């Protein structure tokens, strides 16, 4: 192995000095210099989470670098699900090393390379490089479309382009108190569904919405709706005030109707305050049983009627799994899917894998041709692990 061991700070400085579209090249050069790595490439998970697209480092020859790879059942699928590095013979006397590239639970893809030899120290440093690559890609993604384009495996309609710009940058987030993941299919058409989340110091804000209409009209309605919700949320409004702001925005601009659920979860207590504006009921898995949360239903946003929204409460408990969804998960051919059974069967999976199973089941039932958006958001509630650790007696005391 030639060359010195680049410290993390040096690697990040080298990435910052390079053009934002060359992050993979910077990390590949580091790995080549330190460990003689060959055929270094990064494989992106596509927008639907069903396929991978390879981005080879400059100078590396990879067969069919632009050909999407089916994720289901592949070695990459195992790496992403387990979040563990995979090492196997490459058939030519070397080692094929596949390492997850993940940021706060959001699986960006995997880093793949060939090494002639590798001990535990080398493999650990490869994992460190993959972790750094995740942060580099997230940062550089603000300055280039390259990484977003690589996640596309189909050409989106204008409505879908607008729709995806409304979604949060990461479909998955992990924190001490919770893990959440979301998915929206299809990735190339329609345009009315959205989900959103943000994490304050003491509150997790969630929303899932479905703007009525078709194509660009629904996408434009969703833009108005999400903009109103974010403006209210960033002004410090609770779920009830957010709902009222969204309702008034749709009324004022006569853009149509939208259903939705808005949730504010107290990170210390797990108490969830929510507003249900004409939206399908969530599913709650608790103690191994899946049931609908039969919320009172208010009118959708934008309905010109003398009605007011009401806040309802749901007390989340550790190990609860809450599943929010849009009616695209329920209508027409998708109705053949027993969602409660899928939630039950995937209870041991990470939320991002459970989301993929749920949307995949709906896609299969519809033979890959959905007539409406289908969106699902899964929240696993862990409770305040930090407080639990503080209360736990010291066994060595």
Short mmCIF file of C-alpha atoms in Angstrom, two decimals:
data_model
loop_
_atom_site.label_atom_id
_atom_site.label_comp_id
_atom_site.label_asym_id
_atom_site.label_seq_id
_atom_site.Cartn_x
_atom_site.Cartn_y
_atom_site.Cartn_z
CA UNK A 1 0.00 0.00 0.00
CA UNK A 2 1.40 3.34 -1.06
CA UNK A 3 0.93 6.85 0.22
CA UNK A 4 0.08 8.29 3.59
CA UNK A 5 -3.12 8.00 5.54
CA UNK A 6 -5.25 11.04 4.78
CA UNK A 7 -6.95 12.36 7.89
CA UNK A 8 -10.69 13.00 7.67
CA UNK A 9 -10.08 16.74 7.66
CA UNK A 10 -7.76 16.42 4.67
CA UNK A 11 -10.28 14.29 2.80
CA UNK A 12 -13.03 16.84 3.40
CA UNK A 13 -10.71 19.68 2.36
CA UNK A 14 -9.84 17.80 -0.86
CA UNK A 15 -13.55 17.29 -1.57
CA UNK A 16 -14.26 20.97 -1.01
CA UNK A 17 -11.46 21.97 -3.35
CA UNK A 18 -12.80 19.76 -6.15
CA UNK A 19 -15.86 20.53 -8.30
CA UNK A 20 -19.07 19.39 -6.54
CA UNK A 21 -19.69 16.70 -9.13
CA UNK A 22 -16.39 14.95 -8.38
CA UNK A 23 -16.97 13.82 -4.79
CA UNK A 24 -16.69 10.16 -5.71
CA UNK A 25 -13.44 10.82 -7.58
CA UNK A 26 -11.92 12.47 -4.49
CA UNK A 27 -12.81 9.56 -2.22
CA UNK A 28 -11.72 7.03 -4.86
CA UNK A 29 -8.33 8.76 -5.22
CA UNK A 30 -7.89 8.61 -1.44
CA UNK A 31 -8.70 4.89 -1.36
CA UNK A 32 -6.47 4.16 -4.34
CA UNK A 33 -3.57 6.03 -2.78
CA UNK A 34 -3.87 4.41 0.63
CA UNK A 35 -4.95 0.87 -0.19
CA UNK A 36 -4.51 0.37 -3.94
CA UNK A 37 -8.27 0.17 -4.43
CA UNK A 38 -9.46 -0.63 -7.95
CA UNK A 39 -12.79 -0.28 -9.77
CA UNK A 40 -14.12 2.19 -7.23
CA UNK A 41 -17.72 3.26 -7.83
CA UNK A 42 -20.71 4.62 -5.98
CA UNK A 43 -24.15 3.12 -6.63
CA UNK A 44 -27.12 5.43 -6.02
CA UNK A 45 -30.46 4.16 -4.77
CA UNK A 46 -33.10 5.47 -7.21
CA UNK A 47 -36.02 7.68 -6.19
CA UNK A 48 -38.40 4.74 -5.73
CA UNK A 49 -35.86 2.62 -3.83
CA UNK A 50 -36.13 -0.30 -6.25
CA UNK A 51 -32.95 0.02 -8.34
CA UNK A 52 -29.35 1.20 -8.21
CA UNK A 53 -27.48 3.37 -10.70
CA UNK A 54 -23.69 3.19 -10.86
CA UNK A 55 -21.42 6.22 -10.90
CA UNK A 56 -17.88 5.06 -11.60
CA UNK A 57 -14.89 7.09 -10.48
CA UNK A 58 -12.89 8.71 -13.28
CA UNK A 59 -10.36 6.30 -14.75
CA UNK A 60 -12.16 3.15 -13.60
CA UNK A 61 -13.65 0.87 -16.20
CA UNK A 62 -17.00 -0.50 -15.05
CA UNK A 63 -19.23 -2.53 -17.35
CA UNK A 64 -22.44 -0.72 -18.30
CA UNK A 65 -22.05 2.05 -15.69
CA UNK A 66 -25.38 3.61 -16.63
CA UNK A 67 -27.47 0.41 -16.60
CA UNK A 68 -29.83 0.30 -13.58
CA UNK A 69 -29.45 -2.71 -11.32
CA UNK A 70 -32.48 -4.34 -9.69
CA UNK A 71 -32.05 -3.96 -5.95
CA UNK A 72 -34.39 -6.69 -4.75
CA UNK A 73 -32.53 -9.87 -3.87
CA UNK A 74 -29.10 -8.50 -4.82
CA UNK A 75 -25.99 -8.40 -2.64
CA UNK A 76 -26.48 -4.64 -2.47
CA UNK A 77 -29.95 -5.17 -1.00
CA UNK A 78 -28.43 -7.18 1.84
CA UNK A 79 -25.83 -4.50 2.51
CA UNK A 80 -28.42 -1.72 2.62
CA UNK A 81 -30.82 -3.67 4.82
CA UNK A 82 -28.18 -4.77 7.30
CA UNK A 83 -26.10 -1.57 7.03
CA UNK A 84 -23.05 -3.83 7.23
CA UNK A 85 -20.02 -3.99 5.00
CA UNK A 86 -19.86 -7.00 2.69
CA UNK A 87 -16.49 -8.58 1.78
CA UNK A 88 -16.24 -11.43 -0.71
CA UNK A 89 -13.75 -12.86 -3.23
CA UNK A 90 -13.86 -11.08 -6.58
CA UNK A 91 -12.95 -14.23 -8.52
CA UNK A 92 -9.57 -12.82 -9.58
CA UNK A 93 -7.58 -13.18 -6.40
CA UNK A 94 -8.79 -9.97 -4.81
CA UNK A 95 -11.61 -8.86 -2.54
CA UNK A 96 -14.85 -7.17 -3.53
CA UNK A 97 -15.81 -4.74 -0.77
CA UNK A 98 -19.30 -3.19 -0.64
CA UNK A 99 -19.97 -0.57 2.04
CA UNK A 100 -23.20 1.30 2.82
CA UNK A 101 -23.19 5.08 2.33
CA UNK A 102 -25.74 6.42 4.78
CA UNK A 103 -26.45 9.74 6.47
CA UNK A 104 -28.70 9.80 9.58
CA UNK A 105 -30.50 6.69 8.37
CA UNK A 106 -30.93 7.92 4.79
CA UNK A 107 -29.42 5.28 2.50
CA UNK A 108 -27.81 7.14 -0.38
CA UNK A 109 -26.30 3.98 -1.85
CA UNK A 110 -23.19 1.84 -1.57
CA UNK A 111 -19.48 2.29 -2.21
CA UNK A 112 -18.00 -0.64 -4.14
CA UNK A 113 -14.34 -1.40 -4.83
CA UNK A 114 -11.78 -4.16 -5.26
CA UNK A 115 -8.85 -4.57 -2.86
CA UNK A 116 -6.01 -7.03 -3.21
CA UNK A 117 -6.00 -7.57 0.53
CA UNK A 118 -7.63 -6.01 3.57
CA UNK A 119 -7.36 -6.49 7.33
CA UNK A 120 -9.79 -5.17 9.94
CA UNK A 121 -8.01 -1.81 10.11
CA UNK A 122 -8.30 -1.27 6.35
CA UNK A 123 -11.96 -2.29 6.30
CA UNK A 124 -12.69 0.11 9.15
CA UNK A 125 -11.01 2.93 7.26
CA UNK A 126 -13.04 2.10 4.16
CA UNK A 127 -16.19 2.38 6.31
CA UNK A 128 -14.96 5.74 7.57
CA UNK A 129 -14.41 6.89 3.98
CA UNK A 130 -17.93 5.76 3.01
CA UNK A 131 -19.37 7.66 5.96
CA UNK A 132 -17.45 10.78 4.90
CA UNK A 133 -18.71 10.30 1.33
CA UNK A 134 -22.30 10.45 2.60
CA UNK A 135 -21.71 13.87 4.13
CA UNK A 136 -19.81 15.06 1.06
CA UNK A 137 -22.60 14.03 -1.33
CA UNK A 138 -25.28 15.64 0.86
CA UNK A 139 -23.26 18.86 0.95
CA UNK A 140 -22.29 18.88 -2.73
CA UNK A 141 -25.85 18.09 -3.76
CA UNK A 142 -26.68 21.72 -2.99
CA UNK A 143 -24.48 22.86 -5.85
CA UNK A 144 -25.08 20.33 -8.63
CA UNK A 145 -27.93 18.34 -10.20
CA UNK A 146 -25.63 15.39 -10.88
CA UNK A 147 -26.58 13.35 -7.84
CA UNK A 148 -30.30 14.02 -8.24
CA UNK A 149 -30.16 13.08 -11.92
CA UNK A 150 -28.36 9.84 -11.09
CA UNK A 151 -31.26 8.80 -8.86
CA UNK A 152 -33.70 8.96 -11.77
CA UNK A 153 -34.36 5.78 -13.68
CA UNK A 154 -37.30 7.24 -15.64
CA UNK A 155 -38.03 10.62 -17.22
CA UNK A 156 -40.39 12.58 -14.93
CA UNK A 157 -43.34 14.62 -16.10
CA UNK A 158 -43.49 18.32 -15.25
CA UNK A 159 -45.95 17.52 -12.45
CA UNK A 160 -43.60 14.94 -10.96
CA UNK A 161 -40.66 17.36 -11.22
CA UNK A 162 -42.60 19.94 -9.22
CA UNK A 163 -43.80 17.32 -6.77
CA UNK A 164 -40.35 15.97 -5.91
CA UNK A 165 -39.01 19.46 -5.29
CA UNK A 166 -41.62 19.80 -2.54
CA UNK A 167 -40.35 16.78 -0.62
CA UNK A 168 -37.73 17.02 2.14
CA UNK A 169 -34.15 16.36 0.98
CA UNK A 170 -33.95 13.01 2.80
CA UNK A 171 -36.73 10.40 2.90
CA UNK A 172 -35.37 8.93 6.15
CA UNK A 173 -34.21 10.31 9.49
CA UNK A 174 -32.92 8.70 12.67
CA UNK A 175 -32.82 10.33 16.09
CA UNK A 176 -32.64 9.14 19.69
CA UNK A 177 -36.40 9.16 20.12
CA UNK A 178 -37.58 7.95 16.71
CA UNK A 179 -36.83 6.65 13.24
CA UNK A 180 -38.91 7.70 10.27
CA UNK A 181 -38.95 6.89 6.58
CA UNK A 182 -41.21 7.77 3.68
CA UNK A 183 -41.74 6.78 0.07
CA UNK A 184 -43.77 8.03 -2.87
CA UNK A 185 -44.56 6.17 -6.09
CA UNK A 186 -44.62 6.57 -9.00
CA UNK A 187 -41.56 8.76 -9.45
CA UNK A 188 -42.28 9.87 -13.02
CA UNK A 189 -45.92 11.04 -13.18
CA UNK A 190 -49.00 12.36 -11.31
CA UNK A 191 -48.03 15.11 -8.85
CA UNK A 192 -50.43 15.65 -5.91
CA UNK A 193 -49.03 13.74 -2.92
CA UNK A 194 -46.46 15.18 -0.54
CA UNK A 195 -44.95 14.35 2.82
CA UNK A 196 -42.81 16.56 5.00
CA UNK A 197 -41.01 16.54 8.33
CA UNK A 198 -38.70 18.65 10.41
CA UNK A 199 -37.09 18.23 13.79
CA UNK A 200 -36.99 21.06 16.32
CA UNK A 201 -35.34 20.94 19.73
CA UNK A 202 -38.42 19.51 21.41
CA UNK A 203 -40.89 18.64 18.62
CA UNK A 204 -41.07 16.44 15.55
CA UNK A 205 -43.37 17.94 12.90
CA UNK A 206 -44.89 15.60 10.30
CA UNK A 207 -47.34 16.05 7.46
CA UNK A 208 -48.78 13.95 4.68
CA UNK A 209 -51.04 15.57 2.07
CA UNK A 210 -52.95 14.70 -1.08
CA UNK A 211 -53.88 17.55 -3.43
CA UNK A 212 -56.92 16.80 -5.55
CA UNK A 213 -56.77 17.00 -9.34
CA UNK A 214 -54.45 15.69 -12.00
CA UNK A 215 -51.03 16.40 -13.42
CA UNK A 216 -49.68 19.95 -13.10
CA UNK A 217 -52.87 21.32 -11.53
CA UNK A 218 -52.47 19.01 -8.53
CA UNK A 219 -48.73 19.78 -8.39
CA UNK A 220 -49.42 23.51 -8.29
CA UNK A 221 -52.04 23.00 -5.59
CA UNK A 222 -49.55 20.92 -3.61
CA UNK A 223 -46.98 23.72 -3.97
CA UNK A 224 -49.37 26.25 -2.44
CA UNK A 225 -50.34 23.83 0.32
CA UNK A 226 -46.79 22.87 1.31
CA UNK A 227 -45.66 26.49 1.16
CA UNK A 228 -48.45 27.57 3.50
CA UNK A 229 -47.73 24.72 5.93
CA UNK A 230 -44.00 25.42 6.03
CA UNK A 231 -44.52 29.15 6.48
CA UNK A 232 -46.86 28.52 9.41
CA UNK A 233 -44.60 25.89 10.94
CA UNK A 234 -41.52 28.09 10.68
CA UNK A 235 -43.47 30.89 12.36
CA UNK A 236 -43.89 28.66 15.41
CA UNK A 237 -47.46 27.52 14.75
CA UNK A 238 -48.81 24.30 16.22
CA UNK A 239 -50.74 21.72 14.19
CA UNK A 240 -54.07 23.54 14.54
CA UNK A 241 -52.70 26.88 13.39
CA UNK A 242 -50.83 25.20 10.53
CA UNK A 243 -54.11 23.65 9.39
CA UNK A 244 -55.90 26.98 9.49
CA UNK A 245 -53.13 28.71 7.51
CA UNK A 246 -53.20 25.98 4.84
CA UNK A 247 -57.00 26.14 4.65
CA UNK A 248 -57.04 29.91 4.22
CA UNK A 249 -54.30 29.77 1.58
CA UNK A 250 -56.34 27.38 -0.56
CA UNK A 251 -59.51 29.41 -0.08
CA UNK A 252 -57.80 32.71 -0.89
CA UNK A 253 -56.29 31.46 -4.11
CA UNK A 254 -59.21 29.22 -5.19
CA UNK A 255 -56.82 26.44 -6.10
CA UNK A 256 -58.95 23.45 -5.11
CA UNK A 257 -59.07 20.90 -2.29
CA UNK A 258 -56.52 18.79 -0.46
CA UNK A 259 -56.67 16.21 2.31
CA UNK A 260 -53.95 15.88 4.89
CA UNK A 261 -52.75 14.96 8.36
CA UNK A 262 -50.55 17.25 10.43
CA UNK A 263 -48.72 15.90 13.48
CA UNK A 264 -46.64 17.49 16.22
CA UNK A 265 -44.88 14.94 18.44
CA UNK A 266 -43.40 15.98 21.78
CA UNK A 267 -39.93 14.43 21.84
CA UNK A 268 -39.89 14.09 25.62
CA UNK A 269 -43.31 12.58 26.26
CA UNK A 270 -44.34 11.01 22.93
CA UNK A 271 -47.64 12.89 23.00
CA UNK A 272 -48.78 13.47 19.42
CA UNK A 273 -51.16 16.31 18.61
CA UNK A 274 -52.68 15.96 15.16
CA UNK A 275 -55.22 17.37 12.77
CA UNK A 276 -56.99 15.13 10.27
CA UNK A 277 -58.32 17.04 7.25
CA UNK A 278 -60.37 14.43 5.38
CA UNK A 279 -57.46 12.01 5.13
CA UNK A 280 -57.38 8.17 5.36
CA UNK A 281 -56.86 6.82 8.86
CA UNK A 282 -53.32 5.85 9.89
CA UNK A 283 -52.34 2.37 10.99
CA UNK A 284 -50.76 1.77 14.40
CA UNK A 285 -48.79 -1.33 15.30
CA UNK A 286 -48.60 -1.76 19.05
CA UNK A 287 -47.64 -4.90 20.95
CA UNK A 288 -47.64 -6.87 17.69
CA UNK A 289 -51.20 -5.88 16.70
CA UNK A 290 -52.03 -3.58 13.75
CA UNK A 291 -55.16 -1.45 13.96
CA UNK A 292 -56.56 1.66 12.30
CA UNK A 293 -56.39 4.84 14.36
CA UNK A 294 -60.00 5.92 13.99
CA UNK A 295 -59.59 9.67 14.09
CA UNK A 296 -62.40 12.17 13.85
CA UNK A 297 -62.35 13.58 10.32
CA UNK A 298 -62.48 17.30 9.56
CA UNK A 299 -63.20 18.69 6.10
CA UNK A 300 -60.34 18.82 3.58
CA UNK A 301 -58.31 21.99 3.23
CA UNK A 302 -59.97 24.47 0.87
CA UNK A 303 -63.61 23.47 1.43
CA UNK A 304 -65.70 26.65 1.72
CA UNK A 305 -67.86 25.62 4.67
CA UNK A 306 -68.44 26.97 8.21
CA UNK A 307 -66.36 24.29 9.93
CA UNK A 308 -63.33 24.44 12.17
CA UNK A 309 -60.43 22.07 12.61
CA UNK A 310 -59.87 20.24 15.86
CA UNK A 311 -56.75 18.88 17.48
CA UNK A 312 -56.73 15.25 18.55
CA UNK A 313 -54.20 13.46 20.70
CA UNK A 314 -52.41 10.15 20.33
CA UNK A 315 -50.03 8.96 23.03
CA UNK A 316 -47.13 7.15 21.42
CA UNK A 317 -45.41 4.42 23.40
CA UNK A 318 -41.93 2.93 22.95
CA UNK A 319 -41.91 0.30 20.16
CA UNK A 320 -45.01 1.77 18.48
CA UNK A 321 -44.99 1.94 14.67
CA UNK A 322 -47.30 4.57 13.14
CA UNK A 323 -48.05 4.32 9.41
CA UNK A 324 -49.44 7.33 7.53
CA UNK A 325 -50.62 6.88 3.95
CA UNK A 326 -52.52 8.47 1.08
CA UNK A 327 -55.54 6.99 -0.69
CA UNK A 328 -53.35 5.83 -3.58
CA UNK A 329 -52.30 3.02 -1.23
CA UNK A 330 -55.94 1.97 -0.94
CA UNK A 331 -57.78 2.58 -4.20
CA UNK A 332 -58.61 0.35 -7.17
CA UNK A 333 -56.15 -2.50 -7.69
CA UNK A 334 -54.14 -1.41 -4.63
CA UNK A 335 -57.13 -2.38 -2.48
CA UNK A 336 -56.16 -6.01 -3.07
CA UNK A 337 -53.14 -5.47 -0.79
CA UNK A 338 -53.75 -6.26 2.88
CA UNK A 339 -51.72 -3.35 4.21
CA UNK A 340 -52.18 -4.37 7.84
CA UNK A 341 -50.70 -7.79 7.07
CA UNK A 342 -47.72 -6.23 5.25
CA UNK A 343 -47.13 -3.92 8.22
CA UNK A 344 -47.30 -6.94 10.51
CA UNK A 345 -44.97 -9.02 8.34
CA UNK A 346 -42.38 -6.22 8.12
CA UNK A 347 -42.42 -5.31 11.82
CA UNK A 348 -38.78 -6.37 12.29
CA UNK A 349 -37.54 -4.27 9.35
CA UNK A 350 -36.14 -0.77 9.52
CA UNK A 351 -38.82 1.76 8.48
CA UNK A 352 -37.04 2.48 5.18
CA UNK A 353 -37.24 -1.23 4.27
CA UNK A 354 -40.84 -1.48 5.47
CA UNK A 355 -41.72 1.51 3.27
CA UNK A 356 -40.14 -0.24 0.30
CA UNK A 357 -42.11 -3.40 1.04
CA UNK A 358 -45.41 -1.51 1.28
CA UNK A 359 -44.94 0.52 -1.90
CA UNK A 360 -43.57 -2.53 -3.68
CA UNK A 361 -46.66 -4.56 -2.74
CA UNK A 362 -48.92 -1.82 -4.13
CA UNK A 363 -46.87 -1.57 -7.33
CA UNK A 364 -47.02 -5.34 -7.79
CA UNK A 365 -50.80 -5.37 -7.25
CA UNK A 366 -51.18 -2.65 -9.87
CA UNK A 367 -48.77 -4.38 -12.26
CA UNK A 368 -46.45 -1.38 -12.05
CA UNK A 369 -49.10 1.06 -13.35
CA UNK A 370 -50.58 3.24 -10.61
CA UNK A 371 -53.50 5.52 -11.47
CA UNK A 372 -52.77 7.79 -8.52
CA UNK A 373 -49.88 8.69 -6.25
CA UNK A 374 -49.24 6.23 -3.45
CA UNK A 375 -47.38 7.61 -0.45
CA UNK A 376 -46.50 6.08 2.89
CA UNK A 377 -44.66 7.46 5.92
CA UNK A 378 -43.61 5.23 8.81
CA UNK A 379 -42.67 6.51 12.27
CA UNK A 380 -41.07 4.18 14.81
CA UNK A 381 -41.25 5.66 18.28
CA UNK A 382 -38.41 4.67 20.62
CA UNK A 383 -39.05 7.10 23.46
CA UNK A 384 -36.39 9.33 24.96
CA UNK A 385 -33.47 6.91 25.06
CA UNK A 386 -31.20 9.50 26.59
CA UNK A 387 -33.47 9.99 29.60
CA UNK A 388 -33.84 6.22 29.95
CA UNK A 389 -30.06 5.86 30.00
CA UNK A 390 -29.82 8.54 32.68
CA UNK A 391 -32.37 6.73 34.87
CA UNK A 392 -30.87 3.28 34.34
CA UNK A 393 -28.91 2.14 37.43
CA UNK A 394 -25.19 1.65 37.05
CA UNK A 395 -24.53 -2.11 37.33
CA UNK A 396 -20.98 -1.40 38.47
CA UNK A 397 -22.02 0.97 41.27
#
